[in-house]
Amino acid sequence: MDENISIVSGQLIFDLGHPGRQGVDLPAIDVPRKEDLVPAAYRRRNAARLPEVSENEVVRHYTHLSQLNHHVDKAFYPLGSCTMKYNPKINEEMAALPEFANLHPLQPEDTIQGALQLMVELSEALCEIVGLPAITLQPAAGAHGELTGLLIMRAYHESKGNPRKTVIIPDSAHGTNPASIVISGYQVVQIPSNPHGLVDLEILKKSVTEDTAAFMITNPNTLGLFEKQVCDISQVIHDAGALLYMDGANMNALMGIARPGDMGFDVVHLNLHKTFSTPHGGGGPGSGPVAVKPLLEPFLPYPRAVRKGDRYGWEAPRKTAIGRMHSFQGNFGMVVRALAYIRRMGALGLRQASEDAILNANYLRVKLQDILDLPYNTGCMHEVVFSANRQKARGVRATDMAKRLLDFGMHAPTVYFPLIVPEALMIEPTETESRQSLDRFIEALQQIDREVDEAPEMLHKAPHNTPVSRLDEAGAARNLDINYFAGKV
Ligand SMILES: *Cc1c(COP(=O)(O)O)cnc(C)c1O
């Protein structure tokens, strides 16, 4: 693996440059030198080993690195469940405005009226989109939103005298759902889906008890299917005094078409970095606002930005709040980008985005059925889940097909998830792809399907045209070694 990586990047930044070379010329220092202020015991004895490089060496190096990886600005990225839609550059321009970018989170209210107004307006827009009246912008991602929602539901049950013990999820749930349930102090009860890939209402009825705090589902679910019985589900859950949570990661299928609040959900989290086109991936900042019904509003994290007459400010303290889920207001830059997106799209534009996302997924569903198994053969929402069962019978697995797609300059779909589909290939094209790019993807998969018979060995070793070829993924995670200097100094 080491060999592989040195071939790719050529050199690390530490290998570039020349002693004494620098990228910027700084004026002579006109304040006391640090040597005069920091006691000797705390001063470094040897100079830090930093790269000595010119500005253009730095720019070329990082531009090169940015091209080794796949990203939405490079090519098609149909990673199911992740909604890798294009991030409009106007969002970046808005977030980079110095009036936003240079704010300090501790500035007094009257100096940050614009930022407060922006948070209030985004909150109102998101509430309208999900059909719920109150929201927090603090959580930093979808999973963090889940935890926030669960703690809110726990606080609600506690206020009624009994926090209850369990949260039910279907077996198609995203892995973050059970993890969040456990972290919030509840036990997970998992129920099997019915033969159509939807919640099995009869099994749900039998599973709900007085210990059930909530039922947590994704809608449309991770198979890309809309839970048609959601109103009956809501009835069953609420009759038992439990609450209904929607994992809103798949909201890209519903904007302007259907609202979780109208379906009976008490809590929903959104992923601004999925549905609302803020950047995503590589561990970068995300944002997972959580919206709730009025009965849960007292428990939302504190504080929220609110209207105060024709001004804006922080809400008055609330003793019932679950506390803070993030320092200050969460990832404010994502809030700016999401509002820029919503404003530019408008209500009809958002609806059109969801409709186009659904259309694109169904186009792939129909076109790829000749070569791939479709375990749940009905119209889908914004994503479609195939199985590579037919290919597996011929000696090639979903992972081989996914790796081979990289040779065509496309990102692979999500594989082996949802867990209930063997050899799953979960494809989410998003609305920002053209018919031509979908057709190229279809052609690539058709070619790969021919290669299953013609060149199976080549598929087992794919990818071949990428900076690194097949890596030992388990080894990379288990024997993590990211220290360049280890063993060199
Ligand atoms: C992405 C996703 C999550 C988790 O969201 P993060 O922002 O990655 O933490 C949860 N559920 C589903 C269905 C998802 O697709």
Coordinates of C-alpha atoms and ligand atoms in Angstrom, one line a residue:
M1 CA 0.0 0.0 0.0
D2 CA 2.8 2.4 0.8
E3 CA 4.3 1.8 -2.6
N4 CA 0.9 2.6 -4.2
I5 CA 0.6 5.9 -2.4
S6 CA 4.0 7.2 -3.2
I7 CA 3.3 6.4 -6.9
V8 CA 0.2 8.6 -6.8
S9 CA 1.2 11.7 -5.1
G10 CA 4.7 11.7 -6.3
Q11 CA 5.9 13.6 -3.3
L12 CA 4.6 14.9 0.0
I13 CA 4.8 18.6 0.7
F14 CA 7.7 17.8 3.0
D15 CA 9.7 16.5 0.0
L16 CA 9.1 19.7 -2.0
G17 CA 10.8 23.0 -1.9
H18 CA 14.3 23.9 -0.7
P19 CA 15.8 25.1 2.6
G20 CA 15.2 28.8 3.0
R21 CA 12.5 29.1 0.4
Q22 CA 9.3 30.8 1.5
G23 CA 5.9 31.6 0.2
V24 CA 5.4 35.0 1.7
D25 CA 7.7 37.9 2.9
L26 CA 6.6 39.2 6.2
P27 CA 7.7 42.6 7.5
A28 CA 10.2 42.8 10.4
I29 CA 8.5 42.0 13.7
D30 CA 7.6 45.1 15.7
V31 CA 6.2 43.5 18.9
P32 CA 8.1 41.7 21.6
R33 CA 9.5 38.4 20.3
K34 CA 7.9 35.3 21.8
E35 CA 11.3 34.3 23.2
D36 CA 11.0 37.2 25.5
L37 CA 7.5 36.2 26.8
V38 CA 7.5 32.4 27.0
P39 CA 9.6 30.8 29.8
A40 CA 12.5 28.8 28.4
A41 CA 11.1 25.5 29.8
Y42 CA 8.1 25.9 27.4
R43 CA 10.0 26.9 24.3
R44 CA 10.7 24.4 21.6
R45 CA 14.4 23.4 21.5
N46 CA 14.6 22.4 17.8
A47 CA 12.9 24.3 15.0
A48 CA 9.7 22.7 13.8
R49 CA 10.2 20.6 10.7
L50 CA 8.0 22.5 8.3
P51 CA 8.0 22.4 4.5
E52 CA 9.9 25.3 3.0
V53 CA 8.0 25.9 -0.2
S54 CA 6.9 28.8 -2.5
E55 CA 3.3 29.8 -3.0
N56 CA 3.1 28.1 -6.4
E57 CA 4.5 24.9 -5.1
V58 CA 1.8 24.9 -2.4
V59 CA -1.0 25.6 -4.9
R60 CA 0.2 23.0 -7.4
H61 CA 0.6 20.4 -4.7
Y62 CA -2.9 20.8 -3.2
T63 CA -4.5 21.2 -6.6
H64 CA -2.9 17.9 -7.6
L65 CA -4.1 16.2 -4.4
S66 CA -7.7 17.5 -4.9
Q67 CA -7.8 15.7 -8.2
L68 CA -6.8 12.3 -6.8
N69 CA -10.1 12.0 -5.0
H70 CA -13.6 11.8 -6.5
H71 CA -15.9 14.7 -5.8
V72 CA -19.1 16.3 -7.0
D73 CA -17.3 19.0 -9.0
K74 CA -15.5 16.2 -10.9
A75 CA -18.1 13.8 -12.1
F76 CA -21.2 11.7 -11.4
Y77 CA -21.6 10.6 -7.7
P78 CA -24.6 8.3 -7.3
L79 CA -23.8 7.3 -3.7
G80 CA -27.2 6.0 -2.4
S81 CA -28.6 7.7 0.7
C82 CA -26.0 10.4 0.6
T83 CA -27.7 12.8 -1.9
M84 CA -24.5 14.0 -3.5
K85 CA -26.1 16.7 -5.5
Y86 CA -24.1 19.5 -7.1
N87 CA -23.3 22.4 -4.7
P88 CA -24.1 25.7 -6.4
K89 CA -21.2 28.1 -6.2
I90 CA -23.4 31.0 -5.3
N91 CA -23.9 29.3 -1.9
E92 CA -20.1 29.6 -1.4
E93 CA -20.1 33.2 -2.4
M94 CA -22.8 34.0 0.1
A95 CA -21.1 32.1 2.9
A96 CA -17.8 33.9 2.1
L97 CA -19.2 37.4 2.4
P98 CA -17.0 39.1 5.0
E99 CA -20.0 40.3 6.9
F100 CA -20.8 36.7 7.6
A101 CA -17.4 35.0 7.5
N102 CA -15.8 37.5 9.9
L103 CA -18.5 37.5 12.6
H104 CA -17.5 36.5 16.1
P105 CA -20.1 34.3 17.9
L106 CA -19.9 36.4 21.1
Q107 CA -20.8 39.7 19.4
P108 CA -23.7 41.6 20.9
E109 CA -27.2 41.1 19.4
D110 CA -27.4 44.5 17.9
T111 CA -24.2 44.0 15.8
I112 CA -25.4 40.7 14.3
Q113 CA -28.9 41.5 13.2
G114 CA -28.3 40.2 9.7
A115 CA -27.0 36.8 10.9
L116 CA -29.9 36.5 13.4
Q117 CA -32.4 37.4 10.7
L118 CA -30.8 34.8 8.4
M119 CA -31.2 32.0 11.1
V120 CA -34.8 33.0 11.7
E121 CA -35.6 33.0 8.0
L122 CA -34.0 29.6 7.4
S123 CA -35.8 28.2 10.4
E124 CA -39.1 29.5 9.0
A125 CA -38.4 28.1 5.6
L126 CA -37.4 24.7 6.9
C127 CA -40.5 24.6 9.2
E128 CA -42.7 25.3 6.2
I129 CA -41.0 22.5 4.2
V130 CA -41.5 19.9 6.9
G131 CA -44.8 21.1 8.2
L132 CA -43.7 21.5 11.8
P133 CA -43.7 24.8 13.8
A134 CA -40.4 24.8 15.8
I135 CA -36.8 24.0 15.0
T136 CA -33.2 24.0 16.2
L137 CA -30.3 24.7 13.9
Q138 CA -27.6 23.5 16.3
P139 CA -26.9 19.8 15.4
A140 CA -23.8 19.4 13.2
A141 CA -25.0 16.4 11.1
G142 CA -27.8 13.9 10.6
A143 CA -26.6 11.5 13.2
H144 CA -26.3 14.4 15.7
G145 CA -29.8 15.5 14.8
E146 CA -31.0 12.0 15.6
L147 CA -29.4 12.2 19.0
T148 CA -30.9 15.6 19.6
G149 CA -34.4 14.3 18.6
L150 CA -34.1 11.3 20.9
L151 CA -33.0 13.4 23.8
I152 CA -35.9 15.7 23.2
M153 CA -38.3 12.7 23.2
R154 CA -36.7 11.4 26.3
A155 CA -37.1 14.8 28.1
Y156 CA -40.8 14.8 27.0
H157 CA -41.4 11.3 28.4
E158 CA -39.5 12.2 31.6
S159 CA -41.7 15.3 32.0
K160 CA -44.7 12.9 32.0
G161 CA -43.0 10.8 34.8
N162 CA -41.6 7.9 32.8
P163 CA -38.8 8.1 30.2
R164 CA -39.8 4.6 28.9
K165 CA -37.2 2.1 27.7
T166 CA -37.2 1.2 24.0
V167 CA -37.2 2.7 20.5
I168 CA -38.4 0.6 17.6
I169 CA -36.7 0.7 14.2
P170 CA -37.3 -1.3 11.0
D171 CA -34.5 -3.6 9.7
S172 CA -33.9 -1.3 6.8
A173 CA -32.8 1.5 9.2
H174 CA -29.6 3.4 8.5
G175 CA -26.8 2.4 11.0
T176 CA -26.8 5.7 12.7
N177 CA -30.4 5.1 14.0
P178 CA -29.6 2.3 16.4
A179 CA -26.3 4.0 17.4
S180 CA -28.2 7.2 18.3
I181 CA -30.8 5.2 20.2
V182 CA -28.2 3.5 22.3
I183 CA -26.3 6.7 23.0
S184 CA -29.5 8.4 24.2
G185 CA -30.0 5.6 26.8
Y186 CA -32.7 3.6 25.1
Q187 CA -32.7 -0.1 23.9
V188 CA -33.2 -0.9 20.2
V189 CA -36.1 -3.1 19.1
Q190 CA -35.7 -4.0 15.5
I191 CA -38.7 -5.3 13.5
P192 CA -38.6 -7.0 10.0
S193 CA -40.0 -5.2 6.9
N194 CA -42.9 -6.7 5.0
P195 CA -42.4 -8.4 1.6
H196 CA -42.9 -5.0 -0.1
G197 CA -39.9 -3.5 1.8
L198 CA -42.2 -1.4 4.0
V199 CA -43.1 -1.3 7.7
D200 CA -45.1 -4.4 8.6
L201 CA -48.1 -2.8 10.4
E202 CA -49.2 -6.0 12.1
I203 CA -45.7 -6.7 13.5
L204 CA -45.5 -3.1 14.6
K205 CA -48.8 -3.4 16.5
K206 CA -47.5 -6.4 18.3
S207 CA -44.1 -4.8 19.1
V208 CA -45.5 -1.6 20.6
T209 CA -45.7 -1.7 24.4
E210 CA -46.0 0.8 27.3
D211 CA -42.1 0.7 27.3
T212 CA -42.0 2.1 23.7
A213 CA -40.7 5.7 23.7
A214 CA -40.7 6.1 20.0
F215 CA -40.8 4.6 16.5
M216 CA -38.0 5.9 14.3
I217 CA -38.4 5.5 10.5
T218 CA -37.0 7.0 7.3
N219 CA -39.5 8.2 4.7
P220 CA -39.0 7.4 1.9
N221 CA -37.2 4.5 3.5
T222 CA -33.7 3.4 2.6
L223 CA -35.0 1.2 -0.2
G224 CA -36.3 4.4 -1.8
L225 CA -39.9 3.4 -1.1
F226 CA -42.5 5.7 0.4
E227 CA -44.2 4.4 3.5
K228 CA -47.7 4.5 2.3
Q229 CA -49.2 3.4 5.6
V230 CA -47.6 6.3 7.5
C231 CA -50.9 7.6 8.8
D232 CA -51.9 4.2 10.2
I233 CA -48.4 3.9 11.7
S234 CA -48.8 7.3 13.4
Q235 CA -52.1 6.1 14.8
V236 CA -50.6 2.9 16.3
I237 CA -47.7 4.8 17.8
H238 CA -49.7 7.7 19.3
D239 CA -52.4 5.4 20.7
A240 CA -49.6 3.8 22.8
G241 CA -48.5 7.2 24.1
A242 CA -45.2 6.9 22.1
L243 CA -43.7 9.4 19.6
L244 CA -43.0 9.2 15.9
Y245 CA -39.5 10.2 14.6
M246 CA -38.7 10.7 11.0
D247 CA -35.1 10.4 9.8
G248 CA -35.3 13.1 7.1
A249 CA -32.1 12.2 5.3
N250 CA -34.3 11.4 2.3
M251 CA -36.2 14.7 2.2
N252 CA -34.8 15.2 -1.3
A253 CA -37.8 13.1 -2.4
L254 CA -40.4 15.1 -0.7
M255 CA -39.7 18.9 -0.9
G256 CA -42.9 20.7 -1.8
I257 CA -44.7 17.4 -2.3
A258 CA -45.4 16.1 1.1
R259 CA -44.7 17.2 4.7
P260 CA -43.6 15.0 7.6
G261 CA -45.7 17.1 10.0
D262 CA -48.9 16.3 8.0
M263 CA -48.0 12.6 8.1
G264 CA -48.1 12.6 11.9
F265 CA -44.4 12.8 12.7
D266 CA -43.5 14.5 16.0
V267 CA -39.8 15.1 15.2
V268 CA -37.8 15.2 12.0
H269 CA -34.2 15.9 11.3
L270 CA -32.9 17.3 8.0
N271 CA -29.5 17.0 6.5
L272 CA -28.7 20.4 5.0
H273 CA -25.6 18.8 3.4
K274 CA -27.8 16.4 1.5
T275 CA -31.1 18.0 0.6
F276 CA -30.1 21.6 0.7
S277 CA -26.9 21.5 -1.3
T278 CA -24.4 22.4 1.3
P279 CA -21.0 20.6 0.9
H280 CA -20.7 17.1 2.2
G281 CA -18.2 14.4 2.8
G282 CA -14.6 14.2 3.8
G283 CA -15.6 14.8 7.3
G284 CA -16.4 18.5 6.6
P285 CA -19.0 20.4 8.6
G286 CA -22.6 19.4 8.0
S287 CA -25.8 20.5 9.6
G288 CA -28.7 18.5 10.9
P289 CA -31.6 20.8 12.1
V290 CA -34.4 19.2 14.1
A291 CA -38.0 20.3 13.8
V292 CA -40.7 19.3 16.3
K293 CA -44.4 19.5 17.1
P294 CA -45.6 22.1 19.6
L295 CA -45.6 19.6 22.5
L296 CA -41.9 19.1 22.1
E297 CA -40.9 22.7 21.6
P298 CA -40.1 23.4 25.3
F299 CA -37.3 20.7 25.1
L300 CA -35.5 22.1 22.0
P301 CA -31.8 23.0 22.6
Y302 CA -31.2 26.5 23.8
P303 CA -30.9 29.2 22.5
R304 CA -32.6 29.9 19.2
A305 CA -32.6 33.1 17.1
V306 CA -36.1 34.7 17.3
R307 CA -38.0 37.8 16.0
K308 CA -38.3 40.6 18.6
G309 CA -40.7 43.0 17.0
D310 CA -39.0 44.2 13.9
R311 CA -35.6 43.3 15.3
Y312 CA -33.9 39.9 16.0
G313 CA -32.3 38.4 19.1
W314 CA -31.8 35.3 21.2
E315 CA -34.9 33.8 22.9
A316 CA -35.4 34.1 26.6
P317 CA -33.9 31.2 28.7
R318 CA -36.0 28.0 28.8
K319 CA -35.5 25.7 31.9
T320 CA -37.0 22.8 30.0
A321 CA -34.4 22.8 27.2
I322 CA -32.2 19.7 26.9
G323 CA -29.2 22.1 26.9
R324 CA -26.8 22.8 24.1
M325 CA -26.0 20.3 21.4
H326 CA -23.2 22.4 19.9
S327 CA -21.1 25.4 20.8
F328 CA -22.8 28.7 19.7
Q329 CA -25.2 28.1 16.8
G330 CA -23.8 25.0 15.1
N331 CA -22.2 25.3 11.7
F332 CA -23.4 28.8 10.7
G333 CA -21.7 28.7 7.2
M334 CA -24.1 25.8 6.3
V335 CA -27.1 27.8 7.4
V336 CA -26.0 30.6 5.0
R337 CA -25.5 28.2 2.1
A338 CA -28.9 26.4 2.8
L339 CA -30.8 29.7 2.8
A340 CA -29.1 30.8 -0.4
Y341 CA -30.1 27.6 -2.0
I342 CA -33.8 27.8 -0.8
R343 CA -34.1 31.4 -1.9
R344 CA -32.7 30.8 -5.3
M345 CA -34.8 27.7 -5.9
G346 CA -38.1 29.1 -4.5
A347 CA -41.0 26.9 -3.5
L348 CA -41.7 25.7 -7.0
G349 CA -38.0 25.1 -7.7
L350 CA -37.7 22.9 -4.6
R351 CA -40.6 20.9 -5.7
Q352 CA -39.2 20.5 -9.2
A353 CA -35.9 19.4 -7.7
S354 CA -37.6 16.6 -5.8
E355 CA -39.7 15.6 -8.9
D356 CA -36.6 15.5 -11.0
A357 CA -34.7 13.5 -8.4
I358 CA -37.5 10.9 -8.5
L359 CA -37.7 10.9 -12.3
N360 CA -33.9 10.3 -12.6
A361 CA -34.0 7.4 -10.1
N362 CA -36.9 5.8 -12.0
Y363 CA -35.2 6.3 -15.3
L364 CA -32.3 4.2 -13.9
R365 CA -34.7 1.7 -12.3
V366 CA -36.3 1.0 -15.7
K367 CA -33.1 1.1 -17.8
L368 CA -31.0 -1.2 -15.6
Q369 CA -33.6 -3.9 -14.9
D370 CA -32.3 -5.9 -17.8
I371 CA -29.0 -6.5 -16.2
L372 CA -29.6 -6.1 -12.5
D373 CA -32.1 -7.8 -10.1
L374 CA -34.7 -5.5 -8.6
P375 CA -35.8 -7.1 -5.3
Y376 CA -38.6 -4.6 -4.6
N377 CA -40.1 -4.1 -8.0
T378 CA -42.3 -1.0 -7.7
G379 CA -41.9 2.7 -8.6
C380 CA -39.2 4.2 -6.4
M381 CA -38.7 7.7 -5.0
H382 CA -35.3 9.4 -5.3
E383 CA -33.2 6.3 -5.2
V384 CA -33.3 2.7 -6.4
V385 CA -31.8 -0.4 -4.8
F386 CA -30.7 -3.2 -7.0
S387 CA -29.0 -6.5 -6.2
A388 CA -26.0 -8.0 -8.0
N389 CA -27.3 -11.5 -7.3
R390 CA -27.2 -12.4 -11.0
Q391 CA -23.6 -11.3 -11.3
K392 CA -22.7 -13.1 -8.0
A393 CA -23.9 -16.3 -9.5
R394 CA -21.4 -15.7 -12.4
G395 CA -18.5 -15.1 -9.9
V396 CA -18.5 -11.3 -9.6
R397 CA -19.7 -9.4 -6.5
A398 CA -21.3 -6.0 -6.0
T399 CA -18.0 -4.7 -4.7
D400 CA -16.2 -5.6 -7.9
M401 CA -18.7 -3.9 -10.0
A402 CA -18.6 -0.8 -7.8
K403 CA -14.8 -0.7 -8.0
R404 CA -14.9 -1.1 -11.8
L405 CA -17.2 1.9 -12.1
L406 CA -14.3 4.1 -10.8
D407 CA -12.4 3.2 -14.0
F408 CA -15.2 5.0 -15.9
G409 CA -14.6 8.2 -13.9
M410 CA -17.8 7.8 -11.8
H411 CA -18.2 7.3 -8.1
A412 CA -19.7 3.9 -7.1
P413 CA -23.2 3.5 -5.7
T414 CA -23.5 2.6 -2.0
V415 CA -23.0 -1.2 -1.7
Y416 CA -24.2 -3.8 0.8
F417 CA -26.7 -1.4 2.3
P418 CA -29.6 -1.6 3.1
L419 CA -28.6 -4.8 4.9
I420 CA -31.9 -6.6 3.9
V421 CA -30.8 -6.7 0.2
P422 CA -28.1 -9.2 -0.6
E423 CA -25.3 -7.7 -2.9
A424 CA -27.1 -4.4 -2.7
L425 CA -26.3 -1.6 -5.1
M426 CA -28.0 1.5 -3.9
I427 CA -28.1 4.2 -6.6
E428 CA -29.1 7.8 -6.0
P429 CA -28.6 9.9 -9.1
T430 CA -30.0 13.2 -7.7
E431 CA -31.8 15.9 -9.8
T432 CA -28.6 17.7 -10.8
E433 CA -27.5 15.1 -13.3
S434 CA -28.5 15.3 -17.0
R435 CA -30.0 12.5 -19.0
Q436 CA -26.6 12.2 -20.8
S437 CA -24.8 11.5 -17.6
L438 CA -27.4 8.9 -16.6
D439 CA -27.0 7.3 -20.0
R440 CA -23.2 7.1 -19.6
F441 CA -23.7 5.5 -16.2
I442 CA -26.1 2.9 -17.8
E443 CA -23.6 2.2 -20.6
A444 CA -20.8 1.7 -18.1
L445 CA -22.9 -0.8 -16.1
Q446 CA -23.9 -2.6 -19.3
Q447 CA -20.2 -2.9 -20.2
I448 CA -19.3 -4.2 -16.7
D449 CA -22.1 -6.8 -17.0
R450 CA -20.5 -8.1 -20.2
E451 CA -17.1 -8.1 -18.5
V452 CA -18.6 -10.4 -15.8
D453 CA -18.4 -13.2 -18.4
E454 CA -15.5 -11.9 -20.5
A455 CA -13.0 -10.8 -17.9
P456 CA -14.0 -11.7 -14.4
E457 CA -10.4 -11.6 -13.1
M458 CA -10.0 -8.1 -14.3
L459 CA -13.1 -7.1 -12.3
H460 CA -11.8 -8.7 -9.2
K461 CA -8.7 -6.5 -9.4
A462 CA -10.5 -3.3 -10.4
P463 CA -10.1 -0.3 -10.3
H464 CA -7.2 0.0 -12.8
N465 CA -7.3 3.6 -14.0
T466 CA -7.4 5.3 -10.6
P467 CA -4.4 6.8 -8.6
V468 CA -4.5 3.7 -6.4
S469 CA -5.9 0.3 -7.2
R470 CA -7.7 -2.1 -4.9
L471 CA -6.8 -1.4 -1.4
D472 CA -7.1 -3.6 1.7
E473 CA -9.9 -1.6 3.3
A474 CA -10.1 -3.7 6.5
G475 CA -6.3 -3.4 6.9
A476 CA -6.4 0.4 6.3
A477 CA -9.0 0.8 9.1
R478 CA -7.4 -1.7 11.5
N479 CA -3.7 -0.8 11.1
L480 CA -4.1 2.9 10.7
D481 CA -0.7 4.5 10.0
I482 CA -0.9 8.2 9.0
N483 CA 2.4 9.4 10.5
Y484 CA 4.7 10.2 7.6
F485 CA 7.7 10.7 9.9
A486 CA 7.3 7.4 11.8
G487 CA 10.3 5.3 11.0
K488 CA 11.9 8.1 9.0
V489 CA 13.5 10.2 11.7
Ligands
LIG1 C1 -26.9 10.2 5.8 C2 -27.9 9.5 6.6 C3 -27.9 9.6 8.0 C4 -26.8 10.2 8.8 O1 -26.6 11.6 8.4 P1 -25.1 12.2 8.6 O2 -25.3 13.6 8.3 O3 -24.2 11.4 7.7 O4 -24.7 12.0 10.1 C5 -29.0 9.0 8.7 N1 -29.9 8.3 8.0 C6 -30.0 8.2 6.7 C7 -31.1 7.5 6.0 C8 -28.9 8.8 5.9 O5 -28.9 8.6 4.6

